[in-house]
Each structure stands twice: as structure tokens, then as C-alpha cells.
Coordinates of C-alpha atoms in Angstrom, one line a residue:
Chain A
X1 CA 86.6 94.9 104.1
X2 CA 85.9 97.2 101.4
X3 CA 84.3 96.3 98.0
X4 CA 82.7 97.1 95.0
X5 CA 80.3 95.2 92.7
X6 CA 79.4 95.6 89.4
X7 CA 77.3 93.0 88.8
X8 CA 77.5 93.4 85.1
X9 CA 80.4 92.5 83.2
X10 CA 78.8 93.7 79.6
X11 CA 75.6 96.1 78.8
X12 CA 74.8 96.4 75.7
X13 CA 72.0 99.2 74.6
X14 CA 70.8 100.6 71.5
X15 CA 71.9 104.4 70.2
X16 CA 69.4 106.9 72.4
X17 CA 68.3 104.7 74.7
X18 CA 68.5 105.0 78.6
X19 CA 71.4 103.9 80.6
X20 CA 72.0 102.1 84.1
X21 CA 75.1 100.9 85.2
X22 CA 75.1 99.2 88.5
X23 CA 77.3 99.8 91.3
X24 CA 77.1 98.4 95.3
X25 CA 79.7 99.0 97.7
X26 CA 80.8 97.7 101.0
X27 CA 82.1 100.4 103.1
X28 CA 81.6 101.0 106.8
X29 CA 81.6 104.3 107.1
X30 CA 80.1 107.5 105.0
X31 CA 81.3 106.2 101.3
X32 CA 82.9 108.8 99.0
X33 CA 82.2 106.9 95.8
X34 CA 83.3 108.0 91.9
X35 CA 82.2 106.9 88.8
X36 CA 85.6 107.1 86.0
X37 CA 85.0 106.1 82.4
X38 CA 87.9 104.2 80.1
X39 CA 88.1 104.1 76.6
X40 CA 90.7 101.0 75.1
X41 CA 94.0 101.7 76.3
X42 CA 93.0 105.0 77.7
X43 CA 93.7 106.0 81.1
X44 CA 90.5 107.2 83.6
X45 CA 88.5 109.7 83.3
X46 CA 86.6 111.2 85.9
X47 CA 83.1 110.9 85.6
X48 CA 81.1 112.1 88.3
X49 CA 81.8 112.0 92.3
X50 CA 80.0 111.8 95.2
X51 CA 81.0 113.0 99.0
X52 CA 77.9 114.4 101.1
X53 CA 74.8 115.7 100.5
X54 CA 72.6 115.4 97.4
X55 CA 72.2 111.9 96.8
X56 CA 71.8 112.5 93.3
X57 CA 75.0 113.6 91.4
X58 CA 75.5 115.4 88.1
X59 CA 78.5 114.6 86.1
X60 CA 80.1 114.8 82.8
X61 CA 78.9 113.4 79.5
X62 CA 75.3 114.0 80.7
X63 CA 75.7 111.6 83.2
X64 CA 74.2 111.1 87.0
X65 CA 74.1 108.8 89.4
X66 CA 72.4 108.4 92.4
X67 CA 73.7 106.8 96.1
X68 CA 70.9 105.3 97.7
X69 CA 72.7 104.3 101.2
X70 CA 70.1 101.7 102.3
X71 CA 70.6 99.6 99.0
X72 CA 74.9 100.4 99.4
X73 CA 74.2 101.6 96.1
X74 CA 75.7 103.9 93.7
X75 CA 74.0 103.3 89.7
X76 CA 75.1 105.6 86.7
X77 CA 72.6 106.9 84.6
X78 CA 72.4 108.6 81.2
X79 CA 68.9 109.3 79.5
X80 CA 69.9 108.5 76.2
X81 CA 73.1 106.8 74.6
X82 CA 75.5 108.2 72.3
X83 CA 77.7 106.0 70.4
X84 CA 80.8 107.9 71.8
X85 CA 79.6 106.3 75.3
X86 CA 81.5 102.9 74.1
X87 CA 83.7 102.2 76.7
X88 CA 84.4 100.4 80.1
X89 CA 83.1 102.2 83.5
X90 CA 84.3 101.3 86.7
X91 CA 82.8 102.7 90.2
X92 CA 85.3 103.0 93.0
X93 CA 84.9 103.4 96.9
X94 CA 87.6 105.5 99.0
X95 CA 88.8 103.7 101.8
X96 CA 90.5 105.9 104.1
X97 CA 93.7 104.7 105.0
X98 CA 96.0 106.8 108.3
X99 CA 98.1 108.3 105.7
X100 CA 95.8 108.8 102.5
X101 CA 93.1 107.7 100.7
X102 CA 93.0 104.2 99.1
X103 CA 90.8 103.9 95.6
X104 CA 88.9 100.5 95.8
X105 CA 87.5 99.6 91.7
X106 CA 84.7 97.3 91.0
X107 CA 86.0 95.1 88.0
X108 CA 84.1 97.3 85.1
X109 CA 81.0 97.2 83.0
X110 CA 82.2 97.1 79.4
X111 CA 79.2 99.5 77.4
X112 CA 78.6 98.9 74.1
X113 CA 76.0 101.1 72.0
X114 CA 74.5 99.4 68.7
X115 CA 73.0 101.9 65.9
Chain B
X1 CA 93.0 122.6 86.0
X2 CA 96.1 120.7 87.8
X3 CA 97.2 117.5 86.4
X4 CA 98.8 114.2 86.9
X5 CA 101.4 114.0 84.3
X6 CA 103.1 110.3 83.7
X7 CA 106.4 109.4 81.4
X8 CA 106.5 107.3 79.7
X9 CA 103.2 106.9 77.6
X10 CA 104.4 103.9 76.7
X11 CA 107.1 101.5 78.0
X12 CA 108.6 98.6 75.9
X13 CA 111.3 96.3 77.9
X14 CA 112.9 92.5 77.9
X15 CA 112.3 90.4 80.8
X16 CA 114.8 90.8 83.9
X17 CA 115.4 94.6 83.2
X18 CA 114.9 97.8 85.5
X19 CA 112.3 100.1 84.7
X20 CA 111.3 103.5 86.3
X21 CA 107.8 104.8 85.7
X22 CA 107.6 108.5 86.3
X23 CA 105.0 110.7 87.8
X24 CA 104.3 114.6 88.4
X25 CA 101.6 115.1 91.1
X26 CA 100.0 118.4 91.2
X27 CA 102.4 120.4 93.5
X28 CA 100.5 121.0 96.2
X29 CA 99.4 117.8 97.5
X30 CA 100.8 115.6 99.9
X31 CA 99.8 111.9 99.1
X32 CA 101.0 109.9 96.5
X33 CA 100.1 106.5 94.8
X34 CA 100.3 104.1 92.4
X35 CA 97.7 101.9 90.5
X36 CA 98.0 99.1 88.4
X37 CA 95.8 97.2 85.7
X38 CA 96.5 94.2 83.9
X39 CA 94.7 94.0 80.9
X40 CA 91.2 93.6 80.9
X41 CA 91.0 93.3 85.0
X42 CA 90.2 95.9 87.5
X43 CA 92.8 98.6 88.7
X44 CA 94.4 97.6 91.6
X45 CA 95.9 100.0 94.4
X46 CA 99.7 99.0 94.3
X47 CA 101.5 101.9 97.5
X48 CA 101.0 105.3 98.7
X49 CA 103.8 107.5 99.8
X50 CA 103.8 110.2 102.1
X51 CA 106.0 112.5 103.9
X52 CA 109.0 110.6 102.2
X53 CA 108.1 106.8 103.2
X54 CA 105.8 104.3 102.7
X55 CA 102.6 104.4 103.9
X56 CA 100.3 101.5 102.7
X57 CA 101.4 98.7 100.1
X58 CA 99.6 96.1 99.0
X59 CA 100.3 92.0 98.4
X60 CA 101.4 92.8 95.1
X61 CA 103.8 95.4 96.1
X62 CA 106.8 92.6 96.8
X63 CA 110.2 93.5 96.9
X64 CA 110.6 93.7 93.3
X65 CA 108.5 97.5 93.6
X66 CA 110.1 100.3 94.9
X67 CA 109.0 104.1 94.9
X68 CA 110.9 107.4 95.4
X69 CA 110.6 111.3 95.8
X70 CA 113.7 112.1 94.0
X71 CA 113.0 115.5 94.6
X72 CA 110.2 118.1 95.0
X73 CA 108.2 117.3 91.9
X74 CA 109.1 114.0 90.5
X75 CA 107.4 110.3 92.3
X76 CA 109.0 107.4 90.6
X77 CA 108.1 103.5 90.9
X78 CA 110.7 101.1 90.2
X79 CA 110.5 97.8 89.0
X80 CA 113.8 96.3 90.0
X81 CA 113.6 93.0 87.4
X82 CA 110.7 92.8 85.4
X83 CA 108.8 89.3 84.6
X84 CA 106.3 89.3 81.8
X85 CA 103.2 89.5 84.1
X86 CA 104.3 92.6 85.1
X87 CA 102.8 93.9 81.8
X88 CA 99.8 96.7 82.7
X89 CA 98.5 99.6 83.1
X90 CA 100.3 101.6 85.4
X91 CA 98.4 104.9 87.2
X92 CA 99.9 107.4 89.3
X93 CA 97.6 109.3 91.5
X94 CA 97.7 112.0 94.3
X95 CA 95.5 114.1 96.4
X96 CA 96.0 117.2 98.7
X97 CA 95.6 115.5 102.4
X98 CA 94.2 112.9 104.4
X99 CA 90.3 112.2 104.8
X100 CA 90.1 114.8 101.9
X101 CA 89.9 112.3 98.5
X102 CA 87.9 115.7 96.6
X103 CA 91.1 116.5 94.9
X104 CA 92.2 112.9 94.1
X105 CA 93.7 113.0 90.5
X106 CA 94.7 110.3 88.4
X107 CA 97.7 110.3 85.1
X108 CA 96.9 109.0 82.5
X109 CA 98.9 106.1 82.5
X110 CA 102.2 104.3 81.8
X111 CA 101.1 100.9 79.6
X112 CA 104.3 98.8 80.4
X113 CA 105.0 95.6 78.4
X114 CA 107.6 92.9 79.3
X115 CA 108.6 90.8 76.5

């Protein structure tokens, strides 16, 4: 069955520091993974995707993450932490249904950034 | 760029009544869906719709749930009698076709709340 992990429920970093969220999967197949960030009571927004290709994606915000296929992992990254980056991220793995595409979400990483 | 557009923002109701959440997918895709997340948890895939019926539903999706095309724009999900844990986070998503999740797009969310 499909999954995701986020092993971490908080993070908790300090203003310019570096960022890693972490994100494992289980998927049979070739994952198509995403990366969506929520502000409270927000809905998602799309961070950064990944499909083929370059294992290492570029998103939004400054952010990248990379899919490293023999871990079944997918980690966000940011070099250095704004206070604006506050929020809760959640990686998701497609599972491929007959009809559609089915968005599997790891239960979140709630970031928070101290000054 | 094409959007998801949900109505209401916000939903305020008393136990035991209807309520229709309502959802514009971008107008040239195929697949529809809807999310759900109860505060604080993880979002959870609730149905997706294509060609007119039901394609995949999940546990939660009981008998309470229904969804509808109306007609060539709208996507609707109906919650025949609602109970108080039916308070959440409600996404609508779509995407263009099958095996092809590059164009999936989330709302922006219905927050419903059952008192």
C-alpha cells in the first residue's frame, strides 16, 4: 500500500539557518512525489514537484528537494530560514488509480523559525 | 494560471443539516476529487469523479457523501446530515487525465464547521 512518513511532527530552527524536512514514501512503482506548504487555516500550496529526471528539484520560496530512490526518499531543503517559512509542510505520493490520480499525505511537519 | 476555485470559504451549520460544498475545476480537465482535513491531522483523499460517476471512494466516503456534476463547470459534494466530526477542511482538486498528475490542482478550501 502506499504511504508517506514524515518522521517529524515539529522542527524547530533558528532565523537563517538551514532547513531539512524529511519525507519516505512507499510506492511500488516510479513515485511522482510533491512537497505543498500550509499556513493556519490556509489551504495548500504547491511547493515543488517531482516526476522524472533530475533527482534534485527546484521549487518556490527557495526551496529544493531531492528523491533519492534507494532511501524511498524525498527531503525538503532551504539554505537559510526566513521567518515567513512558519508553517506546516506535508509531502504527498500519487497513487495512480484506473480512473485518476489519488494524492496520498504524510501527516505534516509543523516548522517553526525562532529570531 | 488556471485555478481551483471553491465556495464557500467558509461554512457555518447545525448538526443534522445538508450542506453542498462547491467546486470549479479548471475547464479542461477530466478528473475530479475531493480532500478532507480534520483539524490538525493529515488530508485525507475522500472520492474522485470521472466521466459523470464515481470512480474511487474511500472508507470515509459512507452514504452520508455524495458528489455531482450539475453541469459543465460546477463539482459539488454533499453532505446529506451533518454530525459534528464532520467539521474540516474540505479540498477540491482536479487534473487533466489519467497517469498525468503534472496538472493536479488543488482549491483552496471550504473550512466547514458543525455545531
Amino acid at each position: 500500500a502506499q504511504s508517506v512518513t514524515q518522521p517529524d511532527i515539529h522542527i524547530t530552527v533558528s532565523e537563517g539557518a538551514s532547513l531539512e524536512l524529511r519525507c519516505n514514501y512507499s510506492y511500488g512503482a516510479t513515485p511522482y512525489l510533491f512537497w505543498y506548504v500550509q499556513s493556519p487555516g490556509q489551504g495548500l500550496q504547491l511547493l515543488l514537484k517531482y516526476f522524472s529526471g533530475d533527482t534534485l528539484v527546484q521549487g518556490i520560496k527557495g526551496f529544493e528537494a531531492e528523491f533519492k530512490r534507494s532511501q524511498s526518499s524525498f527531503n525538503l531543503r532551504k539554505p537559510s530560514v526566513h521567518w515567513s517559512d512558519a508553517a506546516e509542510y506535508f509531502c504527498a505520493v500519487v497513487y495512480t488509480m484506473e480512473y485518476g490520480n489519488k494524492l496520498v499525505f504524510g501527516a505534516g511537519t509543523i516548522l517553526r523559525v525562532k529570531s | 494560471e488556471p485555478e481551483v476555485t471553491q465556495t464557500p470559504s467558509h461554512q457555518v451549520t447545525q448538526m443534522g443539516q445538508e450542506v453542498i460544498l462547491r467546486c470549479v475545476p479548471i475547464s479542461n480537465h477530466l478528473y475530479f476529487y475531493w480532500y478532507r482535513q480534520i483539524l490538525g491531522q493529515k488530508v485525507e483523499f475522500l472520492v474522485s469523479f470521472y466521466n459523470n460517476e464515481i470512480s474511487e471512494k474511500s472508507e470515509i466516503f459512507d452514504d452520508q457523501f455524495s458528489v455531482e456534476r450539475p453541469d459543465g463547470s460546477n463539482f459539488t459534494l454533499k453532505i446529506r446530515s451533518t454530525k459534528l466530526e464532520d467539521s474540516a477542511m474540505y479540498f477540491c482538486a482536479s487534473s487533466p487525465r489519467v497517469r498525468e498528475a503534472h496538472g493536479y490542482t488543488f482549491g483552496s478550501g471550504t473550512r466547514l464547521t458543525v455545531v
